[in-house]
N, CA, C and O atoms as a printed pandas DataFrame, in Angstrom:
     atom_number atom_name residue_name chain_id  residue_number  x_coord  y_coord  z_coord
0              1         N          MET        A               1  220.650  -23.384   -5.726
1              2        CA          MET        A               1  219.216  -23.398   -5.602
2              3         C          MET        A               1  218.685  -24.658   -6.275
3              4         O          MET        A               1  219.187  -25.082   -7.316
4              5         N          LYS        A               2  217.672  -25.243   -5.668
5              6        CA          LYS        A               2  217.006  -26.414   -6.226
6              7         C          LYS        A               2  215.530  -26.083   -6.408
7              8         O          LYS        A               2  214.926  -25.390   -5.589
8              9         N          VAL        A               3  214.963  -26.594   -7.498
9             10        CA          VAL        A               3  213.533  -26.486   -7.730
10            11         C          VAL        A               3  212.983  -27.901   -7.767
11            12         O          VAL        A               3  213.422  -28.729   -8.565
12            13         N          LYS        A               4  212.020  -28.171   -6.899
13            14        CA          LYS        A               4  211.388  -29.486   -6.851
14            15         C          LYS        A               4  209.921  -29.309   -7.199
15            16         O          LYS        A               4  209.261  -28.408   -6.681
16            17         N          TYR        A               5  209.407  -30.171   -8.082
17            18        CA          TYR        A               5  207.999  -30.109   -8.452
18            19         C          TYR        A               5  207.332  -31.426   -8.108
19            20         O          TYR        A               5  207.818  -32.495   -8.477
20            21         N          PHE        A               6  206.212  -31.342   -7.394
21            22        CA          PHE        A               6  205.454  -32.506   -6.973
22            23         C          PHE        A               6  204.154  -32.530   -7.783
23            24         O          PHE        A               6  203.202  -31.821   -7.458
24            25         N          ALA        A               7  204.122  -33.348   -8.836
25            26        CA          ALA        A               7  202.996  -33.375   -9.770
26            27         C          ALA        A               7  201.693  -33.797   -9.100
27            28         O          ALA        A               7  200.621  -33.312   -9.464
28            29         N          ASP        A               8  201.780  -34.699   -8.121
29            30        CA          ASP        A               8  200.559  -35.200   -7.492
30            31         C          ASP        A               8  199.798  -34.120   -6.732
31            32         O          ASP        A               8  198.585  -34.225   -6.554
32            33         N          THR        A               9  200.510  -33.074   -6.279
33            34        CA          THR        A               9  199.849  -31.985   -5.555
34            35         C          THR        A               9  199.965  -30.652   -6.284
35            36         O          THR        A               9  199.481  -29.635   -5.788
36            37         N          ASP        A              10  200.603  -30.643   -7.458
37            38        CA          ASP        A              10  200.859  -29.425   -8.239
38            39         C          ASP        A              10  201.521  -28.356   -7.361
39            40         O          ASP        A              10  201.106  -27.198   -7.335
40            41         N          THR        A              11  202.554  -28.784   -6.650
41            42        CA          THR        A              11  203.276  -27.921   -5.726
42            43         C          THR        A              11  204.734  -27.830   -6.144
43            44         O          THR        A              11  205.350  -28.838   -6.490
44            45         N          ALA        A              12  205.287  -26.623   -6.111
45            46        CA          ALA        A              12  206.713  -26.418   -6.377
46            47         C          ALA        A              12  207.383  -25.957   -5.091
47            48         O          ALA        A              12  206.814  -25.188   -4.317
48            49         N          TYR        A              13  208.595  -26.438   -4.879
49            50        CA          TYR        A              13  209.389  -25.978   -3.738
50            51         C          TYR        A              13  210.724  -25.486   -4.265
51            52         O          TYR        A              13  211.455  -26.229   -4.921
52            53         N          LEU        A              14  211.038  -24.229   -3.975
53            54        CA          LEU        A              14  212.318  -23.644   -4.363
54            55         C          LEU        A              14  213.183  -23.599   -3.115
55            56         O          LEU        A              14  212.853  -22.917   -2.145
56            57         N          GLU        A              15  214.288  -24.328   -3.144
57            58        CA          GLU        A              15  215.193  -24.395   -1.995
58            59         C          GLU        A              15  216.392  -23.490   -2.259
59            60         O          GLU        A              15  217.148  -23.701   -3.208
60            61         N          PHE        A              16  216.553  -22.487   -1.410
61            62        CA          PHE        A              16  217.634  -21.523   -1.579
62            63         C          PHE        A              16  218.842  -21.844   -0.712
63            64         O          PHE        A              16  219.964  -21.468   -1.053
64            65         N          SER        A              17  218.629  -22.532    0.400
65            66        CA          SER        A              17  219.742  -22.940    1.260
66            67         C          SER        A              17  219.320  -24.183    2.030
67            68         O          SER        A              17  218.153  -24.574    2.015
68            69         N          ARG        A              18  220.278  -24.788    2.696
69            70        CA          ARG        A              18  220.000  -25.970    3.513
70            71         C          ARG        A              18  219.919  -25.627    4.995
71            72         O          ARG        A              18  219.954  -26.516    5.846
72            73         N          ASN        A              19  219.811  -24.340    5.300
73            74        CA          ASN        A              19  219.684  -23.917    6.693
74            75         C          ASN        A              19  218.422  -24.509    7.307
75            76         O          ASN        A              19  217.460  -24.814    6.601
76            77         N          LYS        A              20  218.435  -24.665    8.608
77            78        CA          LYS        A              20  217.289  -25.198    9.334
78            79         C          LYS        A              20  216.155  -24.175    9.306
79            80         O          LYS        A              20  216.366  -22.990    9.564
80            81         N          ILE        A              21  214.964  -24.646    8.992
81            82        CA          ILE        A              21  213.796  -23.773    8.947
82            83         C          ILE        A              21  213.307  -23.510   10.363
83            84         O          ILE        A              21  213.054  -24.441   11.127
84            85         N          SER        A              22  213.174  -22.219   10.709
85            86        CA          SER        A              22  212.680  -21.828   12.026
86            87         C          SER        A              22  211.238  -21.347   11.983
87            88         O          SER        A              22  210.506  -21.445   12.967
88            89         N          GLU        A              23  210.844  -20.830   10.831
89            90        CA          GLU        A              23  209.521  -20.222   10.730
90            91         C          GLU        A              23  209.030  -20.299    9.289
91            92         O          GLU        A              23  209.815  -20.176    8.348
92            93         N          THR        A              24  207.741  -20.500    9.127
93            94        CA          THR        A              24  207.110  -20.451    7.812
94            95         C          THR        A              24  206.072  -19.346    7.833
95            96         O          THR        A              24  205.218  -19.297    8.718
96            97         N          LYS        A              25  206.153  -18.455    6.843
97            98        CA          LYS        A              25  205.218  -17.331    6.747
98            99         C          LYS        A              25  204.346  -17.513    5.515
99           100         O          LYS        A              25  204.838  -17.811    4.426
100          101         N          ASP        A              26  203.047  -17.330    5.701
101          102        CA          ASP        A              26  202.112  -17.362    4.580
102          103         C          ASP        A              26  202.111  -15.992    3.924
103          104         O          ASP        A              26  201.823  -14.989    4.577
104          105         N          ILE        A              27  202.429  -15.944    2.651
105          106        CA          ILE        A              27  202.356  -14.696    1.898
106          107         C          ILE        A              27  200.929  -14.504    1.401
107          108         O          ILE        A              27  200.384  -13.401    1.454
108          109         N          ASN        A              28  200.332  -15.587    0.919
109          110        CA          ASN        A              28  198.917  -15.627    0.553
110          111         C          ASN        A              28  198.491  -17.084    0.615
111          112         O          ASN        A              28  199.220  -17.909    1.164
112          113         N          ASP        A              29  197.327  -17.423    0.067
113          114        CA          ASP        A              29  196.835  -18.799    0.143
114          115         C          ASP        A              29  197.718  -19.799   -0.595
115          116         O          ASP        A              29  197.670  -20.994   -0.305
116          117         N          ASP        A              30  198.523  -19.328   -1.545
117          118        CA          ASP        A              30  199.295  -20.232   -2.395
118          119         C          ASP        A              30  200.802  -20.150   -2.243
119          120         O          ASP        A              30  201.514  -20.969   -2.824
120          121         N          ILE        A              31  201.315  -19.188   -1.482
121          122        CA          ILE        A              31  202.766  -19.004   -1.367
122          123         C          ILE        A              31  203.170  -18.949    0.098
123          124         O          ILE        A              31  202.623  -18.175    0.883
124          125         N          LEU        A              32  204.142  -19.788    0.448
125          126        CA          LEU        A              32  204.680  -19.831    1.805
126          127         C          LEU        A              32  206.190  -19.659    1.751
127          128         O          LEU        A              32  206.851  -20.213    0.873
128          129         N          LEU        A              33  206.726  -18.902    2.673
129          130        CA          LEU        A              33  208.175  -18.690    2.759
130          131         C          LEU        A              33  208.727  -19.372    3.997
131          132         O          LEU        A              33  208.174  -19.214    5.086
132          133         N          ASP        A              34  209.808  -20.129    3.851
133          134        CA          ASP        A              34  210.514  -20.753    4.969
134          135         C          ASP        A              34  211.726  -19.895    5.300
135          136         O          ASP        A              34  212.525  -19.571    4.422
136          137         N          LEU        A              35  211.859  -19.525    6.576
137          138        CA          LEU        A              35  212.948  -18.667    7.040
138          139         C          LEU        A              35  213.770  -19.377    8.098
139          140         O          LEU        A              35  213.251  -20.200    8.852
140          141         N          ASP        A              36  215.066  -19.053    8.151
141          142        CA          ASP        A              36  215.905  -19.589    9.224
142          143         C          ASP        A              36  215.792  -18.689   10.452
143          144         O          ASP        A              36  215.016  -17.733   10.451
144          145         N          SER        A              37  216.550  -18.984   11.483
145          146        CA          SER        A              37  216.440  -18.237   12.746
146          147         C          SER        A              37  216.912  -16.787   12.630
147          148         O          SER        A              37  216.644  -15.982   13.522
148          149         N          PHE        A              38  217.608  -16.444   11.550
149          150        CA          PHE        A              38  218.055  -15.068   11.330
150          151         C          PHE        A              38  217.129  -14.311   10.372
151          152         O          PHE        A              38  217.377  -13.146   10.061
152          153         N          GLY        A              39  216.070  -14.966    9.907
153          154        CA          GLY        A              39  215.142  -14.334    8.976
154          155         C          GLY        A              39  215.541  -14.461    7.527
155          156         O          GLY        A              39  214.919  -13.854    6.656
156          157         N          ASN        A              40  216.588  -15.255    7.250
157          158        CA          ASN        A              40  217.030  -15.472    5.864
158          159         C          ASN        A              40  216.119  -16.472    5.164
159          160         O          ASN        A              40  215.631  -17.418    5.783
160          161         N          LEU        A              41  215.896  -16.259    3.879
161          162        CA          LEU        A              41  215.049  -17.130    3.089
162          163         C          LEU        A              41  215.715  -18.485    2.876
163          164         O          LEU        A              41  216.833  -18.563    2.368
164          165         N          VAL        A              42  215.021  -19.546    3.268
165          166        CA          VAL        A              42  215.503  -20.915    3.082
166          167         C          VAL        A              42  214.800  -21.550    1.884
167          168         O          VAL        A              42  215.429  -22.226    1.069
168          169         N          GLY        A              43  213.494  -21.326    1.788
169          170        CA          GLY        A              43  212.744  -21.933    0.698
170          171         C          GLY        A              43  211.406  -21.262    0.489
171          172         O          GLY        A              43  210.951  -20.463    1.307
172          173         N          MET        A              44  210.781  -21.610   -0.636
173          174        CA          MET        A              44  209.473  -21.063   -0.982
174          175         C          MET        A              44  208.615  -22.185   -1.541
175          176         O          MET        A              44  209.046  -22.923   -2.426
176          177         N          THR        A              45  207.398  -22.313   -1.022
177          178        CA          THR        A              45  206.429  -23.273   -1.527
178          179         C          THR        A              45  205.403  -22.522   -2.356
179          180         O          THR        A              45  204.902  -21.477   -1.942
180          181         N          ILE        A              46  205.092  -23.064   -3.536
181          182        CA          ILE        A              46  204.083  -22.473   -4.404
182          183         C          ILE        A              46  203.033  -23.547   -4.706
183          184         O          ILE        A              46  203.310  -24.522   -5.404
184          185         N          GLU        A              47  201.835  -23.354   -4.173
185          186        CA          GLU        A              47  200.716  -24.247   -4.456
186          187         C          GLU        A              47  200.110  -23.861   -5.802
187          188         O          GLU        A              47  200.225  -22.711   -6.227
188          189         N          HIS        A              48  199.461  -24.821   -6.481
189          190        CA          HIS        A              48  198.878  -24.584   -7.811
190          191         C          HIS        A              48  199.955  -24.007   -8.736
191          192         O          HIS        A              48  199.733  -23.025   -9.444
192          193         N          ALA        A              49  201.102  -24.635   -8.705
193          194        CA          ALA        A              49  202.313  -24.095   -9.332
194          195         C          ALA        A              49  202.229  -23.955  -10.852
195          196         O          ALA        A              49  202.811  -23.024  -11.409
196          197         N          LYS        A              50  201.534  -24.838  -11.521
197          198        CA          LYS        A              50  201.472  -24.727  -12.986
198          199         C          LYS        A              50  200.821  -23.422  -13.406
199          200         O          LYS        A              50  201.220  -22.813  -14.398
200          201         N          ILE        A              51  199.823  -22.996  -12.656
201          202        CA          ILE        A              51  199.140  -21.739  -12.972
202          203         C          ILE        A              51  199.885  -20.544  -12.369
203          204         O          ILE        A              51  200.133  -19.555  -13.058
204          205         N          LYS        A              52  200.236  -20.634  -11.102
205          206        CA          LYS        A              52  200.823  -19.506  -10.379
206          207         C          LYS        A              52  202.256  -19.202  -10.795
207          208         O          LYS        A              52  202.677  -18.046  -10.757
208          209         N          ALA        A              53  203.013  -20.230  -11.193
209          210        CA          ALA        A              53  204.433  -20.031  -11.475
210          211         C          ALA        A              53  204.813  -20.352  -12.913
211          212         O          ALA        A              53  205.996  -20.325  -13.251
212          213         N          ASN        A              54  203.850  -20.651  -13.757
213          214        CA          ASN        A              54  204.112  -20.941  -15.163
214          215         C          ASN        A              54  205.240  -21.971  -15.316
215          216         O          ASN        A              54  206.252  -21.708  -15.965
216          217         N          LEU        A              55  205.047  -23.126  -14.716
217          218        CA          LEU        A              55  206.093  -24.151  -14.720
218          219         C          LEU        A              55  206.284  -24.851  -16.057
219          220         O          LEU        A              55  207.178  -25.687  -16.189
220          221         N          ASP        A              56  205.471  -24.530  -17.043
221          222        CA          ASP        A              56  205.704  -25.110  -18.362
222          223         C          ASP        A              56  207.030  -24.634  -18.952
223          224         O          ASP        A              56  207.612  -25.291  -19.815
224          225         N          GLU        A              57  207.498  -23.475  -18.470
225          226        CA          GLU        A              57  208.773  -22.949  -18.952
226          227         C          GLU        A              57  209.608  -22.482  -17.761
227          228         O          GLU        A              57  209.257  -21.516  -17.085
228          229         N          VAL        A              58  210.711  -23.178  -17.515
229          230        CA          VAL        A              58  211.644  -22.790  -16.453
230          231         C          VAL        A              58  212.996  -22.575  -17.111
231          232         O          VAL        A              58  213.482  -23.442  -17.837
232          233         N          SER        A              59  213.599  -21.431  -16.863
233          234        CA          SER        A              59  214.908  -21.163  -17.439
234          235         C          SER        A              59  215.798  -20.482  -16.415
235          236         O          SER        A              59  215.336  -19.954  -15.404
236          237         N          TYR        A              60  217.072  -20.513  -16.707
237          238        CA          TYR        A              60  218.080  -19.884  -15.850
238          239         C          TYR        A              60  218.927  -19.001  -16.743
239          240         O          TYR        A              60  219.396  -19.427  -17.798
240          241         N          GLN        A              61  219.114  -17.781  -16.314
241          242        CA          GLN        A              61  219.924  -16.856  -17.105
242          243         C          GLN        A              61  220.858  -16.103  -16.173
243          244         O          GLN        A              61  220.410  -15.449  -15.231
244          245         N          GLN        A              62  222.136  -16.192  -16.429
245          246        CA          GLN        A              62  223.114  -15.459  -15.642
246          247         C          GLN        A              62  223.497  -14.209  -16.412
247          248         O          GLN        A              62  223.892  -14.266  -17.577
248          249         N          MET        A              63  223.372  -13.089  -15.738
249          250        CA          MET        A              63  223.659  -11.804  -16.381
250          251         C          MET        A              63  225.104  -11.425  -16.131
251          252         O          MET        A              63  225.635  -11.655  -15.044
252          253         N          ALA        A              64  225.740  -10.846  -17.134
253          254        CA          ALA        A              64  227.125  -10.406  -17.017
254          255         C          ALA        A              64  227.207   -9.188  -16.104
255          256         O          ALA        A              64  226.262   -8.404  -16.009
256          257         N          LYS        A              65  228.334   -9.041  -15.443
257          258        CA          LYS        A              65  228.568   -7.873  -14.602
258          259         C          LYS        A              65  228.700   -6.631  -15.483
259          260         O          LYS        A              65  229.284   -6.671  -16.566
260          261         N          LYS        A              66  228.149   -5.545  -14.992
261          262        CA          LYS        A              66  228.315   -4.284  -15.704
262          263         C          LYS        A              66  229.713   -3.746  -15.407
263          264         O          LYS        A              66  230.161   -3.763  -14.261
264          265         N          VAL        A              67  230.381   -3.282  -16.422
265          266        CA          VAL        A              67  231.718   -2.698  -16.262
266          267         C          VAL        A              67  231.532   -1.190  -16.160
267          268         O          VAL        A              67  230.909   -0.570  -17.023
268          269         N          ALA        A              68  232.074   -0.613  -15.105
269          270        CA          ALA        A              68  231.905    0.836  -14.886
270          271         C          ALA        A              68  232.826    1.644  -15.758
271          272         O          ALA        A              68  232.811    2.874  -15.698
């Protein structure tokens, strides 16, 4: 996954795969989802990202598998 931030437009793009985008769906005025031809998530655009996505703090945490 890649996170790209465009400061000039305060827009964040989260890229989940490199599949070809077939469709973009508006979730609301600030969030758009890019889907491939099978309906899989390719990417997400977040407008007004500093407010909507709290980009001042970005972290990654991998959780351990639960042992049964």
